[in-house]
């Protein structure tokens, strides 16, 4: 039924109007995570469509334009493609990225990549835990996970995240940036915890992989004024949210807006979501969101 809805929305003309009117003179940042078992095929189809309908630019080009307050070098219908977490199957996109010659940014969890550690949000939860139980102090979240057999430094049989040799092969073609160390909800962390996650992830990625880390994606899209100040102090040039909307020369570089594209194989769903139409419908034009700025 959902597939039928996305098909109807695609051919309703809504995505076309969003793209040609709303997105035309703004920069859209799309968020993906893991394209699944058919990553290469899905990436090929999805990126080919996006490259045909949008002008795909590197995140660094957007950062530079906002710093200069000059969008004259930004093409119309500009689009930035991002992936959060650094899932191991992201490596399967590399041949597609090379073939299409498009810039892609991957935000890495620095203490999960190159290990057999797993992402906490992929664990099975106790059925008794209801709602957004993880929106508790970080130490409490870790205690709950520990009672369910998970510790963030536990090594499993197989890796979930990219390994060092994969990352090094991708570096010439992919912009690798920070997604903290272990993907905590930053506003739920104590000051020292948040500072360590933000600053040490940057240092690890720069020291271990010789990367130029200038951007961070806030895990799950939650952030606060304190976290922004820590990000600035650590030397980042921007912070990526999951706040609904598109970016202009006036956008706060530490509150860059982003649209979730989902990790779908359905091209109709991608077209609707990439335009921002779906998120607009779900969030009442961004006024109702389940994540975002936290005081």
Coordinates of C-alpha atoms in Angstrom, one line a residue:
X1 CA 0.0 0.0 0.0
X2 CA 2.9 2.3 0.9
X3 CA 4.5 1.6 -2.5
X4 CA 1.3 2.6 -4.2
X5 CA 1.1 5.8 -2.2
X6 CA 4.7 6.8 -3.3
X7 CA 3.8 6.0 -6.9
X8 CA 0.8 8.2 -6.7
X9 CA 2.7 11.0 -5.1
X10 CA 5.5 10.8 -7.6
X11 CA 3.2 11.2 -10.6
X12 CA 1.0 13.8 -8.8
X13 CA 3.6 16.4 -9.9
X14 CA 4.4 17.3 -6.3
X15 CA 8.1 16.2 -6.4
X16 CA 8.5 18.1 -9.7
X17 CA 7.1 21.3 -8.2
X18 CA 9.2 21.0 -5.0
X19 CA 12.3 20.4 -7.1
X20 CA 11.7 23.2 -9.7
X21 CA 10.4 25.8 -7.3
X22 CA 11.5 25.2 -3.7
X23 CA 14.7 23.4 -4.2
X24 CA 15.9 25.3 -7.2
X25 CA 17.8 28.1 -5.4
X26 CA 18.6 26.1 -2.2
X27 CA 20.9 23.3 -1.3
X28 CA 19.3 20.0 -0.3
X29 CA 21.3 17.6 1.9
X30 CA 20.0 14.0 1.7
X31 CA 20.6 11.4 4.4
X32 CA 21.0 7.7 3.9
X33 CA 22.4 5.0 6.2
X34 CA 22.6 1.5 4.7
X35 CA 21.2 0.6 1.3
X36 CA 20.8 -3.1 2.2
X37 CA 21.6 -6.4 0.6
X38 CA 21.5 -4.9 -2.9
X39 CA 23.6 -1.9 -2.1
X40 CA 25.4 -1.7 -5.4
X41 CA 22.3 -2.0 -7.6
X42 CA 20.3 0.4 -5.4
X43 CA 23.1 2.9 -5.3
X44 CA 23.5 2.7 -9.1
X45 CA 19.8 3.3 -9.7
X46 CA 19.3 6.0 -7.0
X47 CA 22.5 8.0 -7.7
X48 CA 21.9 7.9 -11.5
X49 CA 18.4 9.4 -10.9
X50 CA 19.7 12.1 -8.5
X51 CA 22.5 13.0 -10.9
X52 CA 20.0 13.5 -13.7
X53 CA 17.6 15.6 -11.8
X54 CA 19.9 17.5 -9.4
X55 CA 23.4 19.0 -9.5
X56 CA 25.3 16.9 -6.9
X57 CA 28.0 18.9 -5.1
X58 CA 30.5 18.1 -2.3
X59 CA 29.7 19.1 1.2
X60 CA 32.9 21.1 1.3
X61 CA 31.6 23.3 -1.5
X62 CA 28.5 24.1 0.5
X63 CA 30.6 24.9 3.6
X64 CA 32.8 27.2 1.7
X65 CA 29.8 29.1 0.1
X66 CA 28.2 29.6 3.5
X67 CA 31.5 30.8 5.0
X68 CA 31.9 33.3 2.2
X69 CA 28.1 34.1 2.3
X70 CA 28.3 33.7 -1.5
X71 CA 26.2 31.1 -3.4
X72 CA 27.3 32.3 -6.8
X73 CA 29.3 29.1 -7.4
X74 CA 26.5 26.9 -6.2
X75 CA 24.5 25.5 -9.1
X76 CA 20.7 25.4 -9.1
X77 CA 19.0 22.4 -7.6
X78 CA 22.2 21.6 -5.7
X79 CA 22.2 18.3 -3.7
X80 CA 24.6 16.9 -1.2
X81 CA 24.5 13.1 -0.6
X82 CA 25.4 11.9 2.9
X83 CA 25.5 8.6 4.7
X84 CA 25.5 8.2 8.5
X85 CA 27.3 5.7 10.7
X86 CA 29.7 4.0 8.3
X87 CA 27.9 0.7 7.7
X88 CA 30.1 -1.9 6.2
X89 CA 27.9 -2.3 3.1
X90 CA 28.7 1.3 2.2
X91 CA 31.9 -0.1 0.7
X92 CA 29.8 -1.7 -2.0
X93 CA 28.9 1.7 -3.3
X94 CA 32.5 2.5 -4.3
X95 CA 32.3 1.2 -7.9
X96 CA 29.1 3.2 -8.5
X97 CA 30.6 6.4 -7.0
X98 CA 33.7 5.9 -9.3
X99 CA 31.5 5.3 -12.4
X100 CA 29.2 8.2 -11.9
X101 CA 31.9 10.5 -10.5
X102 CA 29.7 11.9 -7.8
X103 CA 30.7 13.3 -4.4
X104 CA 29.4 11.4 -1.4
X105 CA 30.0 12.1 2.3
X106 CA 30.0 9.3 5.0
X107 CA 29.9 10.2 8.7
X108 CA 31.9 7.6 10.6
X109 CA 31.5 6.4 14.2
X110 CA 35.2 6.5 15.0
X111 CA 35.2 3.8 17.8
X112 CA 33.0 1.4 15.8
X113 CA 34.8 1.4 12.4
X114 CA 37.7 -1.0 12.1
X115 CA 36.3 -3.2 14.9
X116 CA 33.7 -5.9 15.4
X117 CA 31.7 -3.7 17.7
X118 CA 28.0 -3.2 16.8
X119 CA 25.7 -0.2 16.7
X120 CA 23.6 0.1 19.8
X121 CA 20.5 1.1 17.9
X122 CA 20.6 -2.3 16.0
X123 CA 20.2 -4.3 19.2
X124 CA 17.0 -6.1 20.2
X125 CA 15.2 -4.3 23.0
X126 CA 13.5 -5.6 26.1
X127 CA 9.8 -5.8 25.2
X128 CA 9.1 -3.9 28.4
X129 CA 10.9 -0.8 27.1
X130 CA 8.3 1.5 25.6
X131 CA 8.5 4.7 23.7
X132 CA 11.7 6.6 23.3
X133 CA 13.3 4.9 26.3
X134 CA 16.8 5.9 25.0
X135 CA 16.1 9.6 25.6
X136 CA 17.4 9.2 29.1
X137 CA 20.8 10.3 30.6
X138 CA 23.6 8.5 28.6
X139 CA 24.8 6.5 31.6
X140 CA 21.3 5.2 32.1
X141 CA 21.0 4.2 28.4
X142 CA 24.3 2.3 28.7
X143 CA 23.0 0.5 31.9
X144 CA 19.8 -0.5 30.1
X145 CA 21.8 -1.9 27.2
X146 CA 24.2 -3.7 29.5
X147 CA 21.3 -5.5 31.2
X148 CA 20.2 -6.7 27.7
X149 CA 23.6 -8.1 27.0
X150 CA 25.1 -5.2 25.0
X151 CA 28.2 -3.1 25.8
X152 CA 29.5 -0.5 23.4
X153 CA 33.0 -1.9 23.4
X154 CA 31.9 -5.6 23.1
X155 CA 33.4 -7.4 20.1
X156 CA 31.0 -9.5 18.1
X157 CA 31.7 -12.3 15.6
X158 CA 31.2 -10.1 12.5
X159 CA 31.7 -6.3 11.9
X160 CA 28.9 -4.0 11.2
X161 CA 31.0 -1.0 10.3
X162 CA 33.6 -0.2 7.6
X163 CA 37.1 -1.6 8.2
X164 CA 40.3 0.3 7.8
X165 CA 41.4 -1.1 4.5
X166 CA 37.9 -0.4 3.0
X167 CA 38.0 3.2 4.3
X168 CA 41.5 3.8 2.9
X169 CA 40.4 2.5 -0.5
X170 CA 37.4 4.8 -0.4
X171 CA 39.1 8.0 0.9
X172 CA 40.2 9.2 -2.6
X173 CA 36.6 9.2 -3.7
X174 CA 34.5 9.8 -0.6
X175 CA 34.5 12.6 1.9
X176 CA 34.8 10.9 5.3
X177 CA 33.6 12.9 8.4
X178 CA 32.7 12.5 12.0
X179 CA 29.6 10.9 13.6
X180 CA 31.1 10.9 17.2
X181 CA 32.7 7.8 18.7
X182 CA 29.9 5.5 19.7
X183 CA 26.8 7.4 18.4
X184 CA 25.3 8.6 21.7
X185 CA 22.5 11.2 21.9
X186 CA 24.6 14.2 22.6
X187 CA 22.2 16.3 24.7
X188 CA 21.7 13.3 27.0
X189 CA 25.4 13.2 27.7
X190 CA 27.2 14.9 30.6
X191 CA 29.5 17.8 29.5
X192 CA 32.7 15.7 29.6
X193 CA 31.0 12.8 27.8
X194 CA 29.8 15.0 25.0
X195 CA 33.2 16.8 24.7
X196 CA 35.0 13.5 24.5
X197 CA 32.7 12.1 21.8
X198 CA 33.0 15.3 19.7
X199 CA 36.7 16.0 20.1
X200 CA 38.2 12.6 20.3
X201 CA 36.3 11.3 17.2
X202 CA 37.8 14.1 15.2
X203 CA 41.3 13.4 16.6
X204 CA 41.0 9.6 15.9
X205 CA 39.9 10.0 12.3
X206 CA 42.6 12.6 11.6
X207 CA 45.4 10.6 13.4
X208 CA 44.5 7.1 12.2
X209 CA 43.2 7.8 8.7
X210 CA 44.9 11.2 7.9
X211 CA 41.5 12.7 7.2
X212 CA 40.6 16.4 7.2
X213 CA 37.7 16.4 9.6
X214 CA 35.6 19.6 9.4
X215 CA 32.0 18.3 9.7
X216 CA 30.0 16.3 12.2
X217 CA 26.6 14.8 11.9
X218 CA 24.7 14.9 15.2
X219 CA 23.6 11.3 16.1
X220 CA 19.9 10.8 15.6
X221 CA 19.6 14.5 14.9
X222 CA 19.6 15.7 18.5
X223 CA 21.8 18.6 19.5
X224 CA 21.9 21.5 21.9
X225 CA 23.6 24.9 22.2
X226 CA 26.2 23.3 24.4
X227 CA 26.9 20.7 21.8
X228 CA 27.3 23.4 19.1
X229 CA 29.8 25.2 21.3
X230 CA 31.8 22.0 21.8
X231 CA 31.7 21.4 18.0
X232 CA 33.0 24.9 17.3
X233 CA 35.7 24.6 20.0
X234 CA 36.9 21.3 18.5
X235 CA 37.5 22.9 15.2
X236 CA 34.7 21.7 13.1
X237 CA 33.3 24.0 10.4
X238 CA 29.7 22.7 10.4
X239 CA 27.2 20.5 12.1
X240 CA 24.6 18.4 10.2
X241 CA 21.1 18.0 11.7
X242 CA 18.1 16.1 10.6
X243 CA 15.9 19.3 10.9
X244 CA 13.5 19.6 8.0
X245 CA 14.3 22.0 5.3
X246 CA 16.8 23.2 2.7
X247 CA 19.9 25.3 3.0
X248 CA 20.7 28.9 1.9
X249 CA 23.6 31.3 2.3
X250 CA 21.9 32.4 5.6
X251 CA 21.7 28.9 7.1
X252 CA 23.6 28.5 10.3
X253 CA 26.6 26.2 9.4
X254 CA 26.2 24.3 12.7
X255 CA 22.5 23.7 12.0
X256 CA 22.6 22.5 8.4
X257 CA 19.2 21.1 7.5
X258 CA 18.8 17.6 6.0
X259 CA 16.2 15.4 4.4
X260 CA 15.9 11.7 5.1
X261 CA 15.9 9.8 1.9
X262 CA 15.4 6.4 3.6
X263 CA 17.3 3.4 2.4
X264 CA 14.8 2.3 -0.1
X265 CA 15.1 0.2 -3.3
X266 CA 11.8 1.8 -4.5
X267 CA 12.7 4.6 -7.0
X268 CA 9.3 6.2 -6.5
X269 CA 9.9 6.5 -2.7
X270 CA 13.3 8.0 -3.4
X271 CA 11.9 10.6 -5.8
X272 CA 9.2 11.7 -3.3
X273 CA 11.6 11.8 -0.3
X274 CA 14.5 13.5 -2.2
X275 CA 12.2 16.4 -3.1
X276 CA 11.3 17.0 0.5
X277 CA 7.6 16.5 -0.2
X278 CA 7.3 13.4 2.1
X279 CA 9.0 15.1 5.1
X280 CA 6.9 18.2 4.6
X281 CA 3.8 16.1 4.8
X282 CA 5.0 14.2 7.8
X283 CA 6.3 17.2 9.8
X284 CA 3.8 20.0 8.9
X285 CA 6.6 21.8 7.1
X286 CA 9.1 21.1 9.9
X287 CA 7.1 22.4 12.8
X288 CA 6.4 19.0 14.2
X289 CA 9.5 16.8 14.5
X290 CA 10.5 13.9 16.7
X291 CA 14.2 15.0 17.0
X292 CA 16.3 18.2 16.7
X293 CA 17.2 21.0 18.9
X294 CA 17.2 20.3 22.7
X295 CA 17.9 23.0 25.3

